[in-house]
Short mmCIF file of C-alpha atoms and ligand atoms in Angstrom, two decimals:
data_model
loop_
_atom_site.label_atom_id
_atom_site.label_comp_id
_atom_site.label_asym_id
_atom_site.label_seq_id
_atom_site.Cartn_x
_atom_site.Cartn_y
_atom_site.Cartn_z
CA MET A 765 36.34 98.78 234.21
CA LEU A 766 34.55 102.11 234.36
CA GLY A 767 32.11 102.82 237.13
CA ASN A 768 28.46 102.36 236.29
CA ASP A 769 27.81 106.06 235.88
CA ASP A 770 30.70 106.46 233.45
CA TRP A 771 29.72 103.57 231.19
CA TRP A 772 29.35 105.84 228.17
CA ARG A 773 32.96 107.06 228.19
CA ASP A 774 34.28 104.10 226.24
CA ALA A 775 30.99 102.52 225.13
CA VAL A 776 30.42 100.93 221.75
CA VAL A 777 26.94 101.99 220.72
CA TYR A 778 25.04 100.37 217.85
CA GLN A 779 22.66 102.58 215.92
CA VAL A 780 19.40 100.88 214.97
CA TYR A 781 17.48 102.51 212.14
CA PRO A 782 14.15 100.94 213.11
CA ARG A 783 12.52 100.88 209.67
CA SER A 784 15.42 98.91 208.26
CA PHE A 785 16.67 96.75 211.10
CA ALA A 786 14.35 93.77 211.58
CA ASP A 787 10.70 93.13 210.78
CA ALA A 788 8.84 90.95 213.29
CA ASN A 789 5.31 91.30 211.87
CA GLY A 790 6.20 90.78 208.22
CA ASP A 791 4.83 94.06 206.86
CA GLY A 792 8.08 95.00 205.13
CA MET A 793 8.95 97.62 207.72
CA GLY A 794 11.23 97.03 210.70
CA ASP A 795 9.69 97.36 214.17
CA LEU A 796 10.51 97.35 217.88
CA GLU A 797 9.64 93.66 218.22
CA GLY A 798 12.18 93.04 215.48
CA VAL A 799 14.82 94.79 217.57
CA ARG A 800 13.81 92.75 220.60
CA ASP A 801 14.15 89.54 218.59
CA ARG A 802 17.71 90.50 217.70
CA LEU A 803 18.97 91.36 221.17
CA ASP A 804 20.91 88.10 221.39
CA TYR A 805 22.58 88.95 218.10
CA LEU A 806 23.52 92.37 219.50
CA ALA A 807 24.74 90.91 222.78
CA GLY A 808 26.79 88.40 220.78
CA LEU A 809 28.27 91.23 218.76
CA GLY A 810 29.38 92.75 222.05
CA VAL A 811 27.87 96.23 221.93
CA ASP A 812 27.31 98.13 225.16
CA ALA A 813 24.25 100.05 224.03
CA ILE A 814 21.85 100.60 221.17
CA TRP A 815 20.71 103.99 219.89
CA LEU A 816 17.27 103.83 218.34
CA SER A 817 16.60 106.37 215.60
CA PRO A 818 13.06 107.81 215.98
CA PHE A 819 10.22 105.36 216.44
CA TYR A 820 7.72 108.00 217.59
CA THR A 821 4.33 108.76 216.04
CA SER A 822 5.19 110.35 212.72
CA PRO A 823 3.83 110.87 209.22
CA MET A 824 7.36 109.86 208.10
CA ALA A 825 8.05 112.87 205.92
CA ASP A 826 11.70 112.50 207.02
CA GLY A 827 12.00 108.91 208.18
CA GLY A 828 10.53 109.72 211.61
CA TYR A 829 12.61 112.88 212.24
CA ASP A 830 9.24 114.63 211.92
CA VAL A 831 7.65 113.79 215.26
CA ALA A 832 3.90 114.21 215.79
CA ASP A 833 3.82 112.75 219.33
CA TYR A 834 7.02 112.74 221.35
CA ARG A 835 5.59 110.37 223.94
CA ASP A 836 4.26 107.53 221.84
CA VAL A 837 5.34 104.84 219.39
CA ASP A 838 4.19 104.95 215.79
CA PRO A 839 1.89 101.99 215.07
CA MET A 840 4.28 101.10 212.25
CA PHE A 841 6.89 100.28 214.90
CA GLY A 842 4.61 98.85 217.58
CA THR A 843 3.31 100.18 220.88
CA ILE A 844 4.67 101.78 224.00
CA ALA A 845 4.27 98.36 225.65
CA ASP A 846 6.64 96.97 222.99
CA PHE A 847 9.10 99.71 223.90
CA ASP A 848 8.88 98.84 227.59
CA ALA A 849 9.42 95.17 226.79
CA LEU A 850 12.39 96.01 224.58
CA ILE A 851 14.11 98.12 227.20
CA ALA A 852 13.49 95.53 229.93
CA ASP A 853 14.94 92.73 227.80
CA ALA A 854 17.86 94.86 226.63
CA HIS A 855 18.76 95.75 230.20
CA ALA A 856 18.46 92.12 231.25
CA LYS A 857 21.07 91.28 228.60
CA GLY A 858 23.35 94.12 229.69
CA ILE A 859 22.56 96.38 226.74
CA ARG A 860 21.70 100.02 227.41
CA VAL A 861 19.21 101.95 225.32
CA ILE A 862 19.59 105.47 223.91
CA VAL A 863 16.69 107.15 222.14
CA ASP A 864 16.66 109.97 219.62
CA LEU A 865 15.39 113.37 220.70
CA VAL A 866 14.28 115.79 217.98
CA PRO A 867 13.99 119.24 219.55
CA ASN A 868 14.74 121.59 216.64
CA HIS A 869 11.46 120.91 214.85
CA SER A 870 8.29 118.90 215.15
CA SER A 871 6.08 117.43 212.45
CA ASP A 872 3.49 119.71 210.89
CA GLN A 873 1.07 117.07 212.20
CA HIS A 874 2.06 117.78 215.80
CA PRO A 875 -1.03 118.95 217.76
CA TRP A 876 0.61 122.36 218.42
CA PHE A 877 1.12 123.08 214.74
CA LYS A 878 -2.28 121.70 213.79
CA ALA A 879 -3.93 123.88 216.45
CA GLY A 880 -2.20 126.94 215.01
CA LEU A 881 -0.16 127.70 218.16
CA ARG A 882 2.08 130.07 216.25
CA ASP A 883 4.10 131.36 219.17
CA ARG A 884 5.56 127.87 219.52
CA TYR A 885 6.94 127.99 215.98
CA ILE A 886 8.68 130.71 213.97
CA PHE A 887 6.16 132.65 211.90
CA ARG A 888 6.94 135.92 210.08
CA ASP A 889 5.13 138.22 207.67
CA GLU A 890 8.12 138.10 205.30
CA PRO A 891 10.68 135.31 204.80
CA ASN A 892 14.43 135.99 204.96
CA ASP A 893 17.05 134.38 202.69
CA TRP A 894 17.62 131.21 204.72
CA GLU A 895 17.73 127.95 202.80
CA SER A 896 16.52 124.53 203.86
CA ILE A 897 19.20 121.89 204.41
CA PHE A 898 17.17 119.73 202.05
CA GLY A 899 17.25 122.44 199.35
CA GLY A 900 15.02 125.36 198.44
CA PRO A 901 13.87 128.16 200.75
CA ALA A 902 13.55 127.49 204.48
CA TRP A 903 10.15 129.23 204.53
CA THR A 904 6.69 128.08 203.48
CA GLN A 905 3.65 130.31 203.32
CA SER A 906 0.61 129.25 205.29
CA ALA A 907 -2.96 129.76 204.13
CA ASP A 908 -3.31 133.19 205.80
CA GLY A 909 -0.20 134.56 204.13
CA GLN A 910 2.30 134.30 206.99
CA TRP A 911 5.49 132.27 206.49
CA TYR A 912 6.92 129.64 208.82
CA LEU A 913 10.53 128.55 209.15
CA HIS A 914 11.63 124.99 208.44
CA LEU A 915 15.38 124.39 208.25
CA PHE A 916 14.53 120.92 206.95
CA ALA A 917 11.39 119.80 205.05
CA PRO A 918 8.21 121.98 205.03
CA GLU A 919 6.63 119.17 207.09
CA GLN A 920 9.20 119.94 209.84
CA PRO A 921 8.43 123.43 211.21
CA ASP A 922 11.16 124.79 213.52
CA LEU A 923 10.13 125.19 217.14
CA ASN A 924 10.48 128.53 218.88
CA TRP A 925 12.94 127.99 221.72
CA ASP A 926 12.43 131.56 222.93
CA ASN A 927 9.06 130.36 224.16
CA PRO A 928 9.28 128.95 227.73
CA GLU A 929 6.45 126.52 226.96
CA VAL A 930 8.63 124.84 224.35
CA ARG A 931 11.46 124.54 226.87
CA ALA A 932 9.14 123.15 229.55
CA GLU A 933 7.71 120.63 227.11
CA PHE A 934 11.12 119.22 226.24
CA ARG A 935 12.19 119.00 229.86
CA ASP A 936 9.06 116.97 230.39
CA ILE A 937 9.76 114.77 227.35
CA LEU A 938 13.22 114.04 228.74
CA ARG A 939 11.68 112.97 232.03
CA PHE A 940 9.05 110.87 230.27
CA TRP A 941 11.71 108.66 228.63
CA LEU A 942 14.08 108.74 231.60
CA ASP A 943 11.23 107.47 233.75
CA ARG A 944 10.77 104.61 231.27
CA GLY A 945 14.41 103.69 231.86
CA VAL A 946 16.28 105.02 228.85
CA ASP A 947 20.01 105.40 229.39
CA GLY A 948 20.43 108.42 227.20
CA PHE A 949 19.53 110.57 224.23
CA ARG A 950 21.02 111.31 220.86
CA VAL A 951 20.16 114.96 220.31
CA ASP A 952 19.15 115.65 216.72
CA VAL A 953 20.44 118.90 215.18
CA ALA A 954 21.96 119.76 218.55
CA HIS A 955 23.50 122.89 216.99
CA GLY A 956 20.05 124.14 215.96
CA MET A 957 17.13 125.40 218.10
CA ILE A 958 18.44 128.93 218.76
CA LYS A 959 18.42 131.41 215.90
CA ALA A 960 20.29 134.75 215.83
CA ALA A 961 18.10 137.59 217.15
CA GLY A 962 16.12 139.30 214.40
CA LEU A 963 16.71 136.39 212.00
CA PRO A 964 19.31 138.26 209.89
CA ASP A 965 19.88 137.34 206.26
CA VAL A 966 22.85 135.10 205.48
CA GLY A 967 23.69 137.32 202.51
CA PRO A 968 24.96 136.42 199.06
CA LYS A 969 27.04 133.24 198.93
CA ASP A 970 28.53 130.97 196.30
CA GLY A 971 26.66 127.70 196.53
CA PRO A 972 24.05 126.33 198.91
CA GLN A 973 24.03 127.54 202.51
CA ALA A 974 23.86 123.93 203.70
CA GLU A 975 27.45 123.48 202.55
CA MET A 976 28.81 126.57 204.27
CA LEU A 977 29.01 125.32 207.77
CA GLY A 978 32.64 124.22 207.50
CA ASP A 979 33.82 127.74 206.75
CA GLU A 980 31.70 130.09 208.76
CA GLN A 981 28.76 130.33 211.04
CA VAL A 982 25.26 130.75 209.72
CA PRO A 983 22.74 132.66 211.86
CA TYR A 984 20.63 129.58 212.45
CA PHE A 985 23.25 127.12 213.71
CA ASP A 986 25.73 126.94 216.58
CA GLN A 987 24.40 130.05 218.32
CA ASP A 988 25.63 130.61 221.87
CA GLY A 989 22.13 130.42 223.34
CA VAL A 990 21.85 126.72 222.55
CA HIS A 991 24.24 125.99 225.41
CA ASP A 992 21.73 127.35 227.92
CA ILE A 993 19.37 124.59 226.86
CA TYR A 994 21.96 121.92 227.62
CA ARG A 995 22.75 123.52 230.96
CA GLU A 996 19.03 123.19 231.73
CA TRP A 997 18.97 119.56 230.66
CA ARG A 998 22.11 118.32 232.37
CA PRO A 999 20.75 118.52 235.94
CA ILE A 1000 17.72 116.53 234.79
CA LEU A 1001 19.93 113.77 233.40
CA ASP A 1002 22.10 113.85 236.50
CA SER A 1003 19.10 113.54 238.80
CA TYR A 1004 18.50 109.96 237.56
CA PRO A 1005 20.64 107.04 238.73
CA GLY A 1006 22.91 104.91 236.57
CA GLY A 1007 24.66 107.42 234.35
CA ARG A 1008 22.06 108.84 231.96
CA MET A 1009 23.79 110.61 229.07
CA ALA A 1010 23.29 112.59 225.88
CA VAL A 1011 25.23 112.71 222.64
CA ALA A 1012 25.11 115.71 220.33
CA GLU A 1013 24.61 115.55 216.60
CA ALA A 1014 26.24 118.92 216.02
CA TRP A 1015 27.62 119.90 212.62
CA VAL A 1016 29.82 122.83 213.55
CA SER A 1017 32.81 124.49 211.96
CA SER A 1018 35.67 123.13 214.10
CA PRO A 1019 36.60 120.71 216.88
CA GLU A 1020 36.93 123.77 219.15
CA ARG A 1021 33.29 124.69 218.53
CA LEU A 1022 32.25 121.06 218.98
CA ALA A 1023 33.96 120.81 222.35
CA ARG A 1024 31.68 123.57 223.65
CA TYR A 1025 28.78 121.09 223.57
CA VAL A 1026 30.37 118.63 225.98
CA GLY A 1027 31.54 118.72 229.55
CA PRO A 1028 30.25 118.39 233.08
CA ASP A 1029 27.43 120.92 232.70
CA GLU A 1030 26.32 120.24 229.12
CA LEU A 1031 26.15 117.08 227.04
CA HIS A 1032 28.33 114.02 227.54
CA GLN A 1033 29.43 113.35 223.98
CA ALA A 1034 29.41 114.91 220.51
CA PHE A 1035 30.04 112.91 217.36
CA SER A 1036 33.37 113.65 215.70
CA PHE A 1037 32.07 114.04 212.16
CA ASP A 1038 35.54 115.21 211.09
CA PHE A 1039 36.67 111.62 211.66
CA MET A 1040 33.71 110.29 209.68
CA MET A 1041 34.47 112.66 206.80
CA ALA A 1042 38.27 112.12 206.77
CA ASP A 1043 39.82 110.60 203.66
CA PHE A 1044 41.25 107.12 203.85
CA HIS A 1045 44.73 108.41 204.31
CA ALA A 1046 47.15 108.23 207.23
CA LYS A 1047 47.70 111.96 207.27
CA SER A 1048 44.00 112.91 207.20
CA PHE A 1049 43.20 110.43 209.95
CA ARG A 1050 46.08 111.64 212.10
CA THR A 1051 45.11 115.29 211.69
CA VAL A 1052 41.48 114.79 212.73
CA ILE A 1053 42.31 112.36 215.53
CA GLU A 1054 44.90 114.68 217.07
CA LYS A 1055 42.56 117.66 216.92
CA ALA A 1056 39.58 115.80 218.28
CA LEU A 1057 41.56 114.30 221.16
CA LYS A 1058 43.12 117.62 222.06
CA GLU A 1059 39.79 119.44 222.20
CA SER A 1060 37.94 116.77 224.12
CA GLU A 1061 40.76 116.45 226.65
CA LEU A 1062 40.57 120.18 227.32
CA VAL A 1063 36.96 119.84 228.43
CA GLY A 1064 37.39 116.47 230.13
CA ALA A 1065 35.06 114.62 227.78
CA PRO A 1066 35.71 111.43 225.82
CA THR A 1067 35.92 111.65 222.05
CA THR A 1068 33.06 110.08 220.14
CA TRP A 1069 34.00 108.29 216.94
CA VAL A 1070 31.76 107.28 214.08
CA LEU A 1071 32.31 106.01 210.53
CA SER A 1072 28.76 105.47 209.27
CA ASN A 1073 25.23 106.55 210.08
CA HIS A 1074 21.84 106.89 208.40
CA ASP A 1075 22.75 110.25 206.79
CA LYS A 1076 25.99 109.51 204.96
CA PRO A 1077 27.05 106.92 202.37
CA ARG A 1078 28.25 103.76 204.10
CA HIS A 1079 32.00 103.75 204.77
CA VAL A 1080 32.63 100.67 202.62
CA THR A 1081 31.68 102.80 199.63
CA ARG A 1082 33.01 106.13 200.89
CA HIS A 1083 36.45 104.75 201.64
CA GLY A 1084 36.65 102.68 198.48
CA GLY A 1085 36.03 99.06 199.37
CA LEU A 1086 35.55 96.52 202.11
CA ALA A 1087 39.25 96.11 202.94
CA ARG A 1088 39.58 99.81 203.69
CA ALA A 1089 36.32 99.87 205.66
CA ARG A 1090 37.51 97.00 207.85
CA ALA A 1091 40.85 98.74 208.38
CA ALA A 1092 39.17 102.06 209.27
CA THR A 1093 36.96 100.21 211.72
CA LEU A 1094 39.93 98.67 213.52
CA LEU A 1095 41.49 102.13 213.74
CA MET A 1096 38.29 103.57 215.21
CA LEU A 1097 37.84 100.76 217.72
CA ALA A 1098 41.37 101.28 219.02
CA LEU A 1099 40.95 104.98 219.76
CA PRO A 1100 40.22 106.28 223.25
CA GLY A 1101 36.60 107.21 223.71
CA SER A 1102 33.28 105.91 222.58
CA ALA A 1103 32.48 104.47 219.13
CA TYR A 1104 29.15 104.38 217.32
CA LEU A 1105 28.39 101.65 214.79
CA TYR A 1106 25.58 101.86 212.25
CA ASN A 1107 23.40 98.80 211.71
CA GLY A 1108 24.75 96.69 208.87
CA GLU A 1109 28.32 97.96 208.98
CA GLU A 1110 29.24 94.82 210.91
CA LEU A 1111 28.19 92.91 207.79
CA GLY A 1112 30.34 95.10 205.55
CA LEU A 1113 27.31 96.41 203.66
CA PRO A 1114 28.09 98.88 200.88
CA GLU A 1115 25.95 101.86 199.93
CA VAL A 1116 23.19 100.86 197.50
CA LEU A 1117 23.76 103.18 194.58
CA ASP A 1118 21.20 101.95 192.09
CA LEU A 1119 17.87 102.32 193.89
CA PRO A 1120 15.22 103.31 191.36
CA ASP A 1121 14.30 106.98 191.80
CA GLU A 1122 10.61 106.20 192.25
CA LEU A 1123 11.38 104.13 195.35
CA ARG A 1124 13.53 106.73 197.06
CA GLN A 1125 11.86 108.32 200.06
CA ASP A 1126 14.37 110.80 201.41
CA PRO A 1127 12.93 114.34 201.34
CA ALA A 1128 16.43 115.58 200.46
CA PHE A 1129 16.14 113.60 197.22
CA LEU A 1130 12.83 115.17 196.34
CA ARG A 1131 14.14 118.69 197.06
CA ARG A 1132 17.79 118.70 196.03
CA GLY A 1133 18.39 115.39 194.28
CA GLU A 1134 20.57 113.95 197.03
CA SER A 1135 19.41 110.77 198.65
CA ARG A 1136 20.29 109.04 201.89
CA ASP A 1137 18.15 105.99 201.03
CA GLY A 1138 21.18 103.98 199.86
CA CYS A 1139 22.40 103.55 203.45
CA ARG A 1140 18.91 102.77 204.73
CA VAL A 1141 18.26 99.54 202.81
CA PRO A 1142 17.00 96.79 205.15
CA ILE A 1143 19.55 94.53 206.84
CA PRO A 1144 20.00 91.08 205.26
CA TRP A 1145 19.53 88.49 207.98
CA THR A 1146 19.23 85.16 206.18
CA ALA A 1147 20.99 83.68 203.16
CA ALA A 1148 17.64 82.69 201.62
CA PRO A 1149 16.11 84.76 198.80
CA GLY A 1150 14.62 87.90 200.38
CA CYS A 1151 17.24 87.82 203.15
CA GLY A 1152 14.55 87.28 205.80
CA TRP A 1153 12.27 90.10 204.60
CA ARG A 1154 8.92 89.97 202.82
CA ASP A 1155 8.36 92.95 200.55
CA PRO A 1156 10.80 95.30 202.34
CA TRP A 1157 10.17 99.04 202.10
CA LEU A 1158 13.33 99.40 200.02
CA PRO A 1159 14.50 96.48 197.86
CA ILE A 1160 17.46 94.45 199.14
CA PRO A 1161 20.08 93.78 196.44
CA GLU A 1162 20.17 90.11 195.37
CA GLY A 1163 23.86 89.79 196.15
CA TRP A 1164 23.21 90.62 199.80
CA ALA A 1165 22.22 87.04 200.66
CA ALA A 1166 25.98 86.38 200.65
CA LEU A 1167 26.47 89.29 203.07
CA SER A 1168 23.69 88.22 205.39
CA ALA A 1169 24.32 87.61 209.07
CA GLU A 1170 23.50 83.94 208.48
CA ALA A 1171 26.02 83.61 205.65
CA GLN A 1172 28.74 85.25 207.75
CA GLU A 1173 28.02 83.44 211.00
CA ASP A 1174 30.50 80.56 210.66
CA ASP A 1175 33.11 82.18 208.44
CA PRO A 1176 36.04 83.10 210.69
CA ASP A 1177 37.18 85.76 208.22
CA SER A 1178 33.79 87.41 207.83
CA THR A 1179 33.31 91.07 208.67
CA LEU A 1180 30.75 90.05 211.29
CA ASN A 1181 33.36 87.93 213.05
CA LEU A 1182 35.95 90.70 212.74
CA TYR A 1183 33.61 93.08 214.58
CA ARG A 1184 32.85 90.44 217.20
CA ALA A 1185 36.55 89.81 217.78
CA ALA A 1186 37.33 93.53 217.95
CA LEU A 1187 34.62 94.20 220.52
CA ARG A 1188 35.67 91.20 222.59
CA LEU A 1189 39.28 92.43 222.61
CA ARG A 1190 38.12 95.94 223.56
CA LYS A 1191 36.54 94.39 226.65
CA GLU A 1192 39.64 92.33 227.45
CA HIS A 1193 41.92 95.37 227.03
CA PRO A 1194 39.99 98.29 228.56
CA ALA A 1195 42.91 100.58 227.68
CA LEU A 1196 41.88 100.24 224.02
CA GLY A 1197 38.91 102.49 224.68
CA GLY A 1198 40.70 104.58 227.30
CA GLY A 1199 44.23 105.68 228.01
CA THR A 1200 46.41 107.84 225.85
CA VAL A 1201 47.64 107.86 222.27
CA THR A 1202 51.33 107.98 221.42
CA TRP A 1203 52.22 108.43 217.77
CA LEU A 1204 55.25 106.33 216.89
CA ASP A 1205 57.57 107.02 213.98
CA SER A 1206 56.09 105.54 210.88
CA PRO A 1207 56.77 105.28 207.17
CA LYS A 1208 54.81 107.57 204.83
CA ASP A 1209 51.11 106.68 204.48
CA VAL A 1210 51.22 104.53 207.62
CA LEU A 1211 49.93 105.22 211.12
CA VAL A 1212 51.57 103.55 214.10
CA ILE A 1213 49.92 104.32 217.39
CA GLU A 1214 50.92 103.03 220.79
CA ARG A 1215 47.97 102.54 223.16
CA ASP A 1216 48.05 100.59 226.36
CA PRO A 1217 51.81 100.21 226.82
CA GLY A 1218 52.69 97.41 224.50
CA LEU A 1219 49.56 97.56 222.42
CA VAL A 1220 50.26 98.96 218.98
CA VAL A 1221 47.87 99.81 216.18
CA VAL A 1222 49.16 99.95 212.62
CA LEU A 1223 47.20 101.23 209.63
CA ASN A 1224 48.66 101.11 206.14
CA THR A 1225 46.89 103.48 203.75
CA GLY A 1226 49.72 103.40 201.19
CA GLU A 1227 50.21 101.28 198.10
CA GLU A 1228 53.08 99.08 199.29
CA PRO A 1229 53.23 96.52 202.09
CA VAL A 1230 55.10 97.76 205.15
CA ARG A 1231 57.33 95.73 207.38
CA LEU A 1232 57.68 97.09 210.88
CA ASP A 1233 59.91 95.95 213.65
CA LEU A 1234 57.08 95.07 216.00
CA ALA A 1235 57.95 91.66 217.32
CA GLY A 1236 54.95 90.41 219.20
CA GLU A 1237 51.62 88.80 218.87
CA VAL A 1238 49.02 89.85 216.31
CA LEU A 1239 45.86 90.35 218.32
CA LEU A 1240 43.67 91.16 215.36
CA SER A 1241 44.10 92.11 211.76
CA SER A 1242 41.56 93.55 209.34
CA GLY A 1243 42.91 91.39 206.52
CA PRO A 1244 45.55 88.73 205.89
CA LEU A 1245 49.15 89.71 206.63
CA ALA A 1246 51.97 88.75 204.27
CA THR A 1247 53.91 85.59 205.15
CA ASP A 1248 56.87 87.72 206.24
CA GLY A 1249 54.58 89.57 208.65
CA SER A 1250 54.39 92.81 206.68
CA VAL A 1251 51.16 94.78 206.68
CA PRO A 1252 49.58 94.99 203.20
CA PRO A 1253 47.90 98.15 201.86
CA ASP A 1254 44.41 98.94 203.19
CA THR A 1255 45.01 96.89 206.32
CA ALA A 1256 45.02 97.63 210.05
CA VAL A 1257 46.56 95.43 212.74
CA TRP A 1258 46.46 95.37 216.51
CA PHE A 1259 49.77 94.08 217.92
CA GLN A 1260 50.56 93.13 221.48
CA ARG A 1261 54.27 93.63 222.12
C1 NOJ B 1991 19.64 114.82 211.41
C2 NOJ B 1991 19.12 113.44 211.20
O1 NOJ B 1991 20.16 112.53 211.43
C3 NOJ B 1991 18.59 113.39 209.79
O2 NOJ B 1991 18.28 112.10 209.39
C4 NOJ B 1991 17.40 114.31 209.72
O3 NOJ B 1991 16.96 114.39 208.38
C5 NOJ B 1991 17.73 115.71 210.21
N1 NOJ B 1991 18.53 115.72 211.39
C6 NOJ B 1991 16.48 116.49 210.50
O4 NOJ B 1991 15.88 116.00 211.67
#
């Protein structure tokens, strides 16, 4: 068992997208009371913590990632008293709570922007060639002719982190939520905030700038100065008891660059998006896992695995079916480090691909035709028509009654029960989330990893069943094994030798 302060090192954290999770007041929009009502479900699932995507006061131009008041709850989600009640109940059930922090930009409805406090944002007489991640130019002209920078939607003006008042404000926001008892922060666009001096042009490129990050640095992301911010924040986190932590959402060009965000004087974790984006193939998984482990070990941080979140198509769809998604999940949950789950993946939900355009709300859809709404469809709770929702903000596919938590509850082979079993075993075998990884000889398209001595993980991404000489007990399997014990394609197994 890890000490209290180190709880995050092997934690399984469940991301709640508040609009879509559970609706207590029946207005079609999830809320904090809805989360509170489901704490027993989450405790039964076996997660160590929840991460709440933004629930702050927001005009919702980007699903709440456009914050107008960093210290209050949007009425759509409830009140600050609801938040206090949620955190108290979560803690009483042994579940920690991480909140989202959005420091790169505020809403254009934030009092600073409304009051015209231009030195807290990035205003220029002339725009440069930077593009918004959501498509189109990253600059919008204000009424008096000046332009302001927004790396995301025009309703999300970038804050000026060269201004000490901005820095002081965010230190205070950290303390505000730490004082309310939060266990940590997920830092949005953690590679943003600092822009290269003089705001130089990116220059001519083939294709959108938003897609360039894998190959080279752009002058608005992953700048060295951002690390000073984390070195300012870390002592604040460390000054509170109980192991308060922060996890970086940093899209950077390599695991080496990512590792610079974590360590004893910066943030605690950084999502390994390389793992999330890997193909369902033994070789791709092995390559990203080896690199991620190597880099995090060098800086003494745990690796942070994730397969789905509110920004990418759900991994059932990305990896090509439920069997593969279940197998990838068992691989992830047997890797050393922390793992983040996205609400609904424990039900095996696929991406919803056929939402009518007029219902889509993602600003990226409006600006560049790409939509993240398909992974944000509300969670089906009951097997009754409507799946426990009245007039949800995005329609729930009819077939999802069969995927609902209620429908899966008593089915021993359901995805929900697979996740429950996996998380229970992770608790019984702490080495599953810790320890080292030894790659054993394996046939082509198959991964065989030794964990805790005697605990072996097999993943078959090939087209033929594989029979391995692994006499021992099957602890858990993502799908049925053949009668002769061989592991079928698209299946992962945890063996105890
Ligand atoms: C990353 C968040 O995960 C995404 O949903 C949001 O649109 C951008 N940051 C901008 O805040």
